[in-house]
Amino acid sequence: MPEWLILILVTAGVCALVVAVTLLNQRRVPEDDDPSETPDVIEYMTMMIGVVYAIVLGLAIAGVWEARGAAQDGVRTEAQALHEVSERAAGYPAPVRDRIRADARAYADHVVSKEWQVMIDKGELTDRGATLLAELRRDVTDYTPRTEREWHIYQPLVDQVAAVDAAREARAQNAGPTMPRVVWLGLVVGAALVVGLLFTLQIRRTPRELAMAAMFCALMVFLLFLVWDFDAPFGRSVGDTTDPFSDLFPS
């Protein structure tokens, strides 16, 4: 199911629930009830809880956004280093060059077509990807340069393969969700509490008040959706963050 459809359905469901609860609650309110009689302490508590929750929610969004940015930087580093291996191999003899380039492309194709989906679904990398990278490393390190020019190419190639390996290891460590479950529990319970506090302010059935309550709930859902979406450092679909590989190794 597309993420935008999930957002729309959840937002519509929460807004409809809040409006329905408000309408049902108003049926039990006496005709002479005065909303202005809400104690000042309740308004103060509502404001303080809202401020505290806003700070926590902002920190959560900033945290997952920073983690996603770092993960995507690592992907760009991995793809660029792999591309450098392919390009620098041009100075080697044709059989060695073609073998290195074939291994680099096989690794890139596997990451995009196979490994990325496994990483999203299971939070881990594939053994096949590690095998392909080992084959690339072996092709680079096993060749003994024969000319001075090839010796100048050899060490940068080894360094770039090491950079690919380091970036891959970082990708493995960042493959899982960023937010701990206890933080998610706090965010969801806090959102329910903040929305529930709307009813302590004695919302009436006027279109203006119902619209404001619905928009407030929609905003809460949207912010939690942002946290959920950014909580996957490498996206929730294959095309989200594989562009560095696809751009440097087009099909």
PDB file of C-alpha atoms in Angstrom:
ATOM      1  CA  MET A   1       0.000   0.000   0.000  1.00  0.00           C
ATOM      2  CA  PRO A   2       1.439   3.433  -0.937  1.00  0.00           C
ATOM      3  CA  GLU A   3       2.580   5.613   1.935  1.00  0.00           C
ATOM      4  CA  TRP A   4       0.355   8.521   0.872  1.00  0.00           C
ATOM      5  CA  LEU A   5      -2.687   6.243   0.990  1.00  0.00           C
ATOM      6  CA  ILE A   6      -1.752   5.048   4.479  1.00  0.00           C
ATOM      7  CA  LEU A   7      -1.456   8.684   5.612  1.00  0.00           C
ATOM      8  CA  ILE A   8      -4.850   9.606   4.134  1.00  0.00           C
ATOM      9  CA  LEU A   9      -6.641   6.600   5.634  1.00  0.00           C
ATOM     10  CA  VAL A  10      -5.151   7.029   9.110  1.00  0.00           C
ATOM     11  CA  THR A  11      -5.808  10.778   9.104  1.00  0.00           C
ATOM     12  CA  ALA A  12      -9.411  10.315   7.976  1.00  0.00           C
ATOM     13  CA  GLY A  13      -9.982   7.591  10.560  1.00  0.00           C
ATOM     14  CA  VAL A  14      -8.574   9.601  13.487  1.00  0.00           C
ATOM     15  CA  CYS A  15     -10.439  12.772  12.492  1.00  0.00           C
ATOM     16  CA  ALA A  16     -13.700  10.862  12.077  1.00  0.00           C
ATOM     17  CA  LEU A  17     -13.224   9.199  15.468  1.00  0.00           C
ATOM     18  CA  VAL A  18     -12.598  12.505  17.249  1.00  0.00           C
ATOM     19  CA  VAL A  19     -15.582  14.193  15.600  1.00  0.00           C
ATOM     20  CA  ALA A  20     -17.837  11.208  16.385  1.00  0.00           C
ATOM     21  CA  VAL A  21     -16.736  11.118  20.030  1.00  0.00           C
ATOM     22  CA  THR A  22     -17.314  14.868  20.294  1.00  0.00           C
ATOM     23  CA  LEU A  23     -20.834  14.597  18.882  1.00  0.00           C
ATOM     24  CA  LEU A  24     -21.718  11.664  21.121  1.00  0.00           C
ATOM     25  CA  ASN A  25     -20.269  13.408  24.150  1.00  0.00           C
ATOM     26  CA  GLN A  26     -22.326  16.526  23.519  1.00  0.00           C
ATOM     27  CA  ARG A  27     -25.539  14.519  23.766  1.00  0.00           C
ATOM     28  CA  ARG A  28     -24.777  13.940  27.451  1.00  0.00           C
ATOM     29  CA  VAL A  29     -23.983  17.579  28.192  1.00  0.00           C
ATOM     30  CA  PRO A  30     -26.816  19.495  29.908  1.00  0.00           C
ATOM     31  CA  GLU A  31     -28.350  22.415  28.033  1.00  0.00           C
ATOM     32  CA  ASP A  32     -27.269  24.858  30.733  1.00  0.00           C
ATOM     33  CA  ASP A  33     -23.630  23.762  30.648  1.00  0.00           C
ATOM     34  CA  ASP A  34     -21.228  26.697  30.278  1.00  0.00           C
ATOM     35  CA  PRO A  35     -17.909  25.936  28.469  1.00  0.00           C
ATOM     36  CA  SER A  36     -16.358  29.051  30.000  1.00  0.00           C
ATOM     37  CA  GLU A  37     -16.447  27.355  33.391  1.00  0.00           C
ATOM     38  CA  THR A  38     -13.463  25.159  32.530  1.00  0.00           C
ATOM     39  CA  PRO A  39     -11.040  25.479  35.475  1.00  0.00           C
ATOM     40  CA  ASP A  40      -7.945  27.529  34.776  1.00  0.00           C
ATOM     41  CA  VAL A  41      -5.724  24.734  36.056  1.00  0.00           C
ATOM     42  CA  ILE A  42      -6.985  22.419  33.295  1.00  0.00           C
ATOM     43  CA  GLU A  43      -6.138  24.986  30.636  1.00  0.00           C
ATOM     44  CA  TYR A  44      -2.675  25.418  32.170  1.00  0.00           C
ATOM     45  CA  MET A  45      -2.074  21.657  32.294  1.00  0.00           C
ATOM     46  CA  THR A  46      -3.270  21.293  28.717  1.00  0.00           C
ATOM     47  CA  MET A  47      -0.866  23.982  27.570  1.00  0.00           C
ATOM     48  CA  MET A  48       2.102  22.501  29.462  1.00  0.00           C
ATOM     49  CA  ILE A  49       1.466  18.947  28.253  1.00  0.00           C
ATOM     50  CA  GLY A  50       1.159  20.238  24.700  1.00  0.00           C
ATOM     51  CA  VAL A  51       4.442  22.146  24.944  1.00  0.00           C
ATOM     52  CA  VAL A  52       6.328  19.189  26.428  1.00  0.00           C
ATOM     53  CA  TYR A  53       4.959  16.808  23.801  1.00  0.00           C
ATOM     54  CA  ALA A  54       5.834  19.262  21.020  1.00  0.00           C
ATOM     55  CA  ILE A  55       9.448  19.358  22.242  1.00  0.00           C
ATOM     56  CA  VAL A  56       9.670  15.551  22.406  1.00  0.00           C
ATOM     57  CA  LEU A  57       8.070  15.173  18.979  1.00  0.00           C
ATOM     58  CA  GLY A  58      10.422  17.752  17.481  1.00  0.00           C
ATOM     59  CA  LEU A  59      13.453  15.958  18.899  1.00  0.00           C
ATOM     60  CA  ALA A  60      12.169  12.662  17.506  1.00  0.00           C
ATOM     61  CA  ILE A  61      11.727  14.134  14.021  1.00  0.00           C
ATOM     62  CA  ALA A  62      15.180  15.725  14.152  1.00  0.00           C
ATOM     63  CA  GLY A  63      16.747  12.445  15.305  1.00  0.00           C
ATOM     64  CA  VAL A  64      15.279  10.253  12.564  1.00  0.00           C
ATOM     65  CA  TRP A  65      15.962  12.928   9.940  1.00  0.00           C
ATOM     66  CA  GLU A  66      19.625  13.098  10.948  1.00  0.00           C
ATOM     67  CA  ALA A  67      19.902   9.306  10.906  1.00  0.00           C
ATOM     68  CA  ARG A  68      18.369   9.143   7.422  1.00  0.00           C
ATOM     69  CA  GLY A  69      20.722  11.836   6.154  1.00  0.00           C
ATOM     70  CA  ALA A  70      23.755   9.984   7.510  1.00  0.00           C
ATOM     71  CA  ALA A  71      22.548   6.712   5.981  1.00  0.00           C
ATOM     72  CA  GLN A  72      22.038   8.288   2.568  1.00  0.00           C
ATOM     73  CA  ASP A  73      25.471   9.900   2.717  1.00  0.00           C
ATOM     74  CA  GLY A  74      26.882   6.432   3.312  1.00  0.00           C
ATOM     75  CA  VAL A  75      25.036   5.090   0.265  1.00  0.00           C
ATOM     76  CA  ARG A  76      26.478   7.854  -1.902  1.00  0.00           C
ATOM     77  CA  THR A  77      29.963   7.105  -0.562  1.00  0.00           C
ATOM     78  CA  GLU A  78      29.561   3.396  -1.320  1.00  0.00           C
ATOM     79  CA  ALA A  79      28.269   3.980  -4.841  1.00  0.00           C
ATOM     80  CA  GLN A  80      30.919   6.606  -5.655  1.00  0.00           C
ATOM     81  CA  ALA A  81      33.764   4.412  -4.390  1.00  0.00           C
ATOM     82  CA  LEU A  82      32.444   1.495  -6.453  1.00  0.00           C
ATOM     83  CA  HIS A  83      32.263   3.758  -9.495  1.00  0.00           C
ATOM     84  CA  GLU A  84      35.870   4.866  -8.896  1.00  0.00           C
ATOM     85  CA  VAL A  85      36.975   1.229  -8.874  1.00  0.00           C
ATOM     86  CA  SER A  86      35.290   0.703 -12.218  1.00  0.00           C
ATOM     87  CA  GLU A  87      36.773   3.848 -13.748  1.00  0.00           C
ATOM     88  CA  ARG A  88      40.315   3.506 -12.381  1.00  0.00           C
ATOM     89  CA  ALA A  89      40.545  -0.033 -13.735  1.00  0.00           C
ATOM     90  CA  ALA A  90      40.775   1.498 -17.226  1.00  0.00           C
ATOM     91  CA  GLY A  91      44.574   1.532 -16.921  1.00  0.00           C
ATOM     92  CA  TYR A  92      44.781  -2.254 -16.520  1.00  0.00           C
ATOM     93  CA  PRO A  93      45.005  -4.811 -19.330  1.00  0.00           C
ATOM     94  CA  ALA A  94      41.674  -5.519 -21.012  1.00  0.00           C
ATOM     95  CA  PRO A  95      40.973  -8.930 -19.386  1.00  0.00           C
ATOM     96  CA  VAL A  96      41.665  -7.616 -15.874  1.00  0.00           C
ATOM     97  CA  ARG A  97      39.808  -4.344 -16.506  1.00  0.00           C
ATOM     98  CA  ASP A  98      36.735  -6.105 -17.894  1.00  0.00           C
ATOM     99  CA  ARG A  99      36.651  -8.565 -14.991  1.00  0.00           C
ATOM    100  CA  ILE A 100      36.868  -5.790 -12.387  1.00  0.00           C
ATOM    101  CA  ARG A 101      34.171  -3.749 -14.125  1.00  0.00           C
ATOM    102  CA  ALA A 102      31.919  -6.790 -14.444  1.00  0.00           C
ATOM    103  CA  ASP A 103      32.296  -7.513 -10.741  1.00  0.00           C
ATOM    104  CA  ALA A 104      31.560  -3.893  -9.821  1.00  0.00           C
ATOM    105  CA  ARG A 105      28.409  -3.865 -11.952  1.00  0.00           C
ATOM    106  CA  ALA A 106      27.283  -7.236 -10.612  1.00  0.00           C
ATOM    107  CA  TYR A 107      27.615  -5.906  -7.071  1.00  0.00           C
ATOM    108  CA  ALA A 108      25.700  -2.704  -7.889  1.00  0.00           C
ATOM    109  CA  ASP A 109      22.944  -4.614  -9.680  1.00  0.00           C
ATOM    110  CA  HIS A 110      22.589  -7.025  -6.769  1.00  0.00           C
ATOM    111  CA  VAL A 111      22.364  -4.195  -4.233  1.00  0.00           C
ATOM    112  CA  VAL A 112      19.589  -2.471  -6.173  1.00  0.00           C
ATOM    113  CA  SER A 113      17.592  -5.488  -7.352  1.00  0.00           C
ATOM    114  CA  LYS A 114      17.947  -7.920  -4.440  1.00  0.00           C
ATOM    115  CA  GLU A 115      19.739  -6.683  -1.344  1.00  0.00           C
ATOM    116  CA  TRP A 116      17.832  -3.430  -0.864  1.00  0.00           C
ATOM    117  CA  GLN A 117      14.475  -5.171  -0.507  1.00  0.00           C
ATOM    118  CA  VAL A 118      15.936  -7.670   1.971  1.00  0.00           C
ATOM    119  CA  MET A 119      17.430  -4.777   3.919  1.00  0.00           C
ATOM    120  CA  ILE A 120      14.041  -3.032   4.092  1.00  0.00           C
ATOM    121  CA  ASP A 121      12.110  -6.169   5.014  1.00  0.00           C
ATOM    122  CA  LYS A 122      14.546  -7.816   7.446  1.00  0.00           C
ATOM    123  CA  GLY A 123      16.985  -5.071   8.430  1.00  0.00           C
ATOM    124  CA  GLU A 124      20.014  -7.068   7.242  1.00  0.00           C
ATOM    125  CA  LEU A 125      22.250  -7.512   4.203  1.00  0.00           C
ATOM    126  CA  THR A 126      22.589 -10.578   1.987  1.00  0.00           C
ATOM    127  CA  ASP A 127      25.398 -13.108   1.917  1.00  0.00           C
ATOM    128  CA  ARG A 128      25.430 -12.839  -1.857  1.00  0.00           C
ATOM    129  CA  GLY A 129      26.340  -9.160  -1.659  1.00  0.00           C
ATOM    130  CA  ALA A 130      29.260  -9.954   0.626  1.00  0.00           C
ATOM    131  CA  THR A 131      30.391 -12.676  -1.789  1.00  0.00           C
ATOM    132  CA  LEU A 132      30.278 -10.323  -4.776  1.00  0.00           C
ATOM    133  CA  LEU A 133      32.296  -7.698  -2.917  1.00  0.00           C
ATOM    134  CA  ALA A 134      34.849 -10.353  -1.911  1.00  0.00           C
ATOM    135  CA  GLU A 135      35.202 -11.353  -5.568  1.00  0.00           C
ATOM    136  CA  LEU A 136      35.795  -7.726  -6.530  1.00  0.00           C
ATOM    137  CA  ARG A 137      38.415  -7.341  -3.811  1.00  0.00           C
ATOM    138  CA  ARG A 138      40.147 -10.537  -4.905  1.00  0.00           C
ATOM    139  CA  ASP A 139      40.281  -9.420  -8.547  1.00  0.00           C
ATOM    140  CA  VAL A 140      41.811  -6.097  -7.510  1.00  0.00           C
ATOM    141  CA  THR A 141      44.351  -7.391  -4.988  1.00  0.00           C
ATOM    142  CA  ASP A 142      45.404 -10.580  -6.786  1.00  0.00           C
ATOM    143  CA  TYR A 143      46.620  -8.792  -9.877  1.00  0.00           C
ATOM    144  CA  THR A 144      50.329  -7.937  -9.800  1.00  0.00           C
ATOM    145  CA  PRO A 145      51.046  -4.669 -11.626  1.00  0.00           C
ATOM    146  CA  ARG A 146      53.619  -4.937 -14.409  1.00  0.00           C
ATOM    147  CA  THR A 147      54.322  -1.320 -15.270  1.00  0.00           C
ATOM    148  CA  GLU A 148      54.896   1.837 -13.304  1.00  0.00           C
ATOM    149  CA  ARG A 149      51.516   3.183 -14.427  1.00  0.00           C
ATOM    150  CA  GLU A 150      49.759   0.078 -13.145  1.00  0.00           C
ATOM    151  CA  TRP A 151      51.555   0.422  -9.803  1.00  0.00           C
ATOM    152  CA  HIS A 152      50.190   3.964  -9.509  1.00  0.00           C
ATOM    153  CA  ILE A 153      46.682   2.612 -10.165  1.00  0.00           C
ATOM    154  CA  TYR A 154      46.924  -0.382  -7.813  1.00  0.00           C
ATOM    155  CA  GLN A 155      46.915   1.304  -4.405  1.00  0.00           C
ATOM    156  CA  PRO A 156      44.045   3.752  -5.172  1.00  0.00           C
ATOM    157  CA  LEU A 157      42.007   0.786  -6.382  1.00  0.00           C
ATOM    158  CA  VAL A 158      42.659  -1.096  -3.160  1.00  0.00           C
ATOM    159  CA  ASP A 159      41.709   1.990  -1.148  1.00  0.00           C
ATOM    160  CA  GLN A 160      38.447   2.430  -3.055  1.00  0.00           C
ATOM    161  CA  VAL A 161      37.485  -1.210  -2.511  1.00  0.00           C
ATOM    162  CA  ALA A 162      38.170  -0.712   1.201  1.00  0.00           C
ATOM    163  CA  ALA A 163      35.909   2.377   1.101  1.00  0.00           C
ATOM    164  CA  VAL A 164      33.121   0.304  -0.461  1.00  0.00           C
ATOM    165  CA  ASP A 165      33.540  -2.319   2.256  1.00  0.00           C
ATOM    166  CA  ALA A 166      33.466   0.302   5.043  1.00  0.00           C
ATOM    167  CA  ALA A 167      30.361   1.967   3.594  1.00  0.00           C
ATOM    168  CA  ARG A 168      28.681  -1.421   3.264  1.00  0.00           C
ATOM    169  CA  GLU A 169      29.404  -2.193   6.910  1.00  0.00           C
ATOM    170  CA  ALA A 170      27.910   1.158   7.913  1.00  0.00           C
ATOM    171  CA  ARG A 171      24.849   0.366   5.810  1.00  0.00           C
ATOM    172  CA  ALA A 172      24.456  -2.942   7.624  1.00  0.00           C
ATOM    173  CA  GLN A 173      24.577  -1.199  11.003  1.00  0.00           C
ATOM    174  CA  ASN A 174      21.965   1.393   9.936  1.00  0.00           C
ATOM    175  CA  ALA A 175      19.609  -1.020   8.218  1.00  0.00           C
ATOM    176  CA  GLY A 176      17.168  -1.280  11.134  1.00  0.00           C
ATOM    177  CA  PRO A 177      14.767   1.292  12.555  1.00  0.00           C
ATOM    178  CA  THR A 178      16.259   4.275  14.364  1.00  0.00           C
ATOM    179  CA  MET A 179      13.639   4.855  17.070  1.00  0.00           C
ATOM    180  CA  PRO A 180      13.540   2.487  20.081  1.00  0.00           C
ATOM    181  CA  ARG A 181      10.157   0.928  20.785  1.00  0.00           C
ATOM    182  CA  VAL A 182       9.854   2.647  24.149  1.00  0.00           C
ATOM    183  CA  VAL A 183      10.143   6.020  22.416  1.00  0.00           C
ATOM    184  CA  TRP A 184       7.446   5.018  19.957  1.00  0.00           C
ATOM    185  CA  LEU A 185       5.235   4.019  22.880  1.00  0.00           C
ATOM    186  CA  GLY A 186       5.762   7.437  24.445  1.00  0.00           C
ATOM    187  CA  LEU A 187       4.974   9.237  21.185  1.00  0.00           C
ATOM    188  CA  VAL A 188       1.746   7.318  20.559  1.00  0.00           C
ATOM    189  CA  VAL A 189       0.536   7.549  24.151  1.00  0.00           C
ATOM    190  CA  GLY A 190       1.477  11.230  24.246  1.00  0.00           C
ATOM    191  CA  ALA A 191      -0.449  11.906  21.036  1.00  0.00           C
ATOM    192  CA  ALA A 192      -3.505  10.132  22.434  1.00  0.00           C
ATOM    193  CA  LEU A 193      -3.200  12.167  25.634  1.00  0.00           C
ATOM    194  CA  VAL A 194      -2.876  15.479  23.800  1.00  0.00           C
ATOM    195  CA  VAL A 195      -5.867  14.693  21.587  1.00  0.00           C
ATOM    196  CA  GLY A 196      -7.836  13.485  24.615  1.00  0.00           C
ATOM    197  CA  LEU A 197      -7.226  16.798  26.342  1.00  0.00           C
ATOM    198  CA  LEU A 198      -9.368  18.425  23.665  1.00  0.00           C
ATOM    199  CA  PHE A 199     -12.414  16.998  25.390  1.00  0.00           C
ATOM    200  CA  THR A 200     -11.486  18.595  28.711  1.00  0.00           C
ATOM    201  CA  LEU A 201     -11.925  21.983  27.052  1.00  0.00           C
ATOM    202  CA  GLN A 202     -15.600  21.196  26.385  1.00  0.00           C
ATOM    203  CA  ILE A 203     -15.605  21.388  22.592  1.00  0.00           C
ATOM    204  CA  ARG A 204     -19.039  22.173  21.197  1.00  0.00           C
ATOM    205  CA  ARG A 205     -20.676  20.881  18.039  1.00  0.00           C
ATOM    206  CA  THR A 206     -20.224  24.112  16.124  1.00  0.00           C
ATOM    207  CA  PRO A 207     -18.642  23.663  12.680  1.00  0.00           C
ATOM    208  CA  ARG A 208     -15.748  25.910  13.631  1.00  0.00           C
ATOM    209  CA  GLU A 209     -14.807  23.943  16.739  1.00  0.00           C
ATOM    210  CA  LEU A 210     -15.216  20.574  15.018  1.00  0.00           C
ATOM    211  CA  ALA A 211     -13.087  21.754  12.091  1.00  0.00           C
ATOM    212  CA  MET A 212     -10.356  22.962  14.436  1.00  0.00           C
ATOM    213  CA  ALA A 213     -10.385  19.657  16.329  1.00  0.00           C
ATOM    214  CA  ALA A 214     -10.185  17.699  13.071  1.00  0.00           C
ATOM    215  CA  MET A 215      -7.298  19.837  11.759  1.00  0.00           C
ATOM    216  CA  PHE A 216      -5.434  19.450  15.051  1.00  0.00           C
ATOM    217  CA  CYS A 217      -5.795  15.665  14.875  1.00  0.00           C
ATOM    218  CA  ALA A 218      -4.711  15.673  11.218  1.00  0.00           C
ATOM    219  CA  LEU A 219      -1.590  17.611  12.186  1.00  0.00           C
ATOM    220  CA  MET A 220      -0.757  15.112  14.935  1.00  0.00           C
ATOM    221  CA  VAL A 221      -1.179  12.196  12.543  1.00  0.00           C
ATOM    222  CA  PHE A 222       0.981  13.888   9.918  1.00  0.00           C
ATOM    223  CA  LEU A 223       3.817  14.555  12.373  1.00  0.00           C
ATOM    224  CA  LEU A 224       3.762  10.980  13.654  1.00  0.00           C
ATOM    225  CA  PHE A 225       3.704   9.810  10.034  1.00  0.00           C
ATOM    226  CA  LEU A 226       6.866  11.831   9.394  1.00  0.00           C
ATOM    227  CA  VAL A 227       8.604  10.112  12.296  1.00  0.00           C
ATOM    228  CA  TRP A 228       7.441   6.697  11.042  1.00  0.00           C
ATOM    229  CA  ASP A 229       8.550   7.406   7.485  1.00  0.00           C
ATOM    230  CA  PHE A 230      11.976   8.801   8.451  1.00  0.00           C
ATOM    231  CA  ASP A 231      12.459   5.959  10.943  1.00  0.00           C
ATOM    232  CA  ALA A 232      13.492   3.795   7.971  1.00  0.00           C
ATOM    233  CA  PRO A 233      16.953   5.243   7.148  1.00  0.00           C
ATOM    234  CA  PHE A 234      17.002   3.675   3.686  1.00  0.00           C
ATOM    235  CA  GLY A 235      13.360   4.299   2.829  1.00  0.00           C
ATOM    236  CA  ARG A 236      10.405   1.953   2.689  1.00  0.00           C
ATOM    237  CA  SER A 237      10.645   1.091  -1.000  1.00  0.00           C
ATOM    238  CA  VAL A 238      13.560   0.160  -3.233  1.00  0.00           C
ATOM    239  CA  GLY A 239      13.455   3.344  -5.299  1.00  0.00           C
ATOM    240  CA  ASP A 240      13.696   5.713  -2.338  1.00  0.00           C
ATOM    241  CA  THR A 241      17.470   5.847  -1.834  1.00  0.00           C
ATOM    242  CA  THR A 242      19.073   3.637  -4.503  1.00  0.00           C
ATOM    243  CA  ASP A 243      19.561   6.534  -6.926  1.00  0.00           C
ATOM    244  CA  PRO A 244      23.348   6.785  -6.326  1.00  0.00           C
ATOM    245  CA  PHE A 245      23.785   3.215  -7.587  1.00  0.00           C
ATOM    246  CA  SER A 246      21.255   3.589 -10.410  1.00  0.00           C
ATOM    247  CA  ASP A 247      22.803   6.857 -11.618  1.00  0.00           C
ATOM    248  CA  LEU A 248      26.396   5.602 -11.633  1.00  0.00           C
ATOM    249  CA  PHE A 249      25.560   2.119 -12.909  1.00  0.00           C
ATOM    250  CA  PRO A 250      22.579   2.594 -15.251  1.00  0.00           C
ATOM    251  CA  SER A 251      20.915  -0.503 -16.631  1.00  0.00           C
TER     252      SER A 251
END
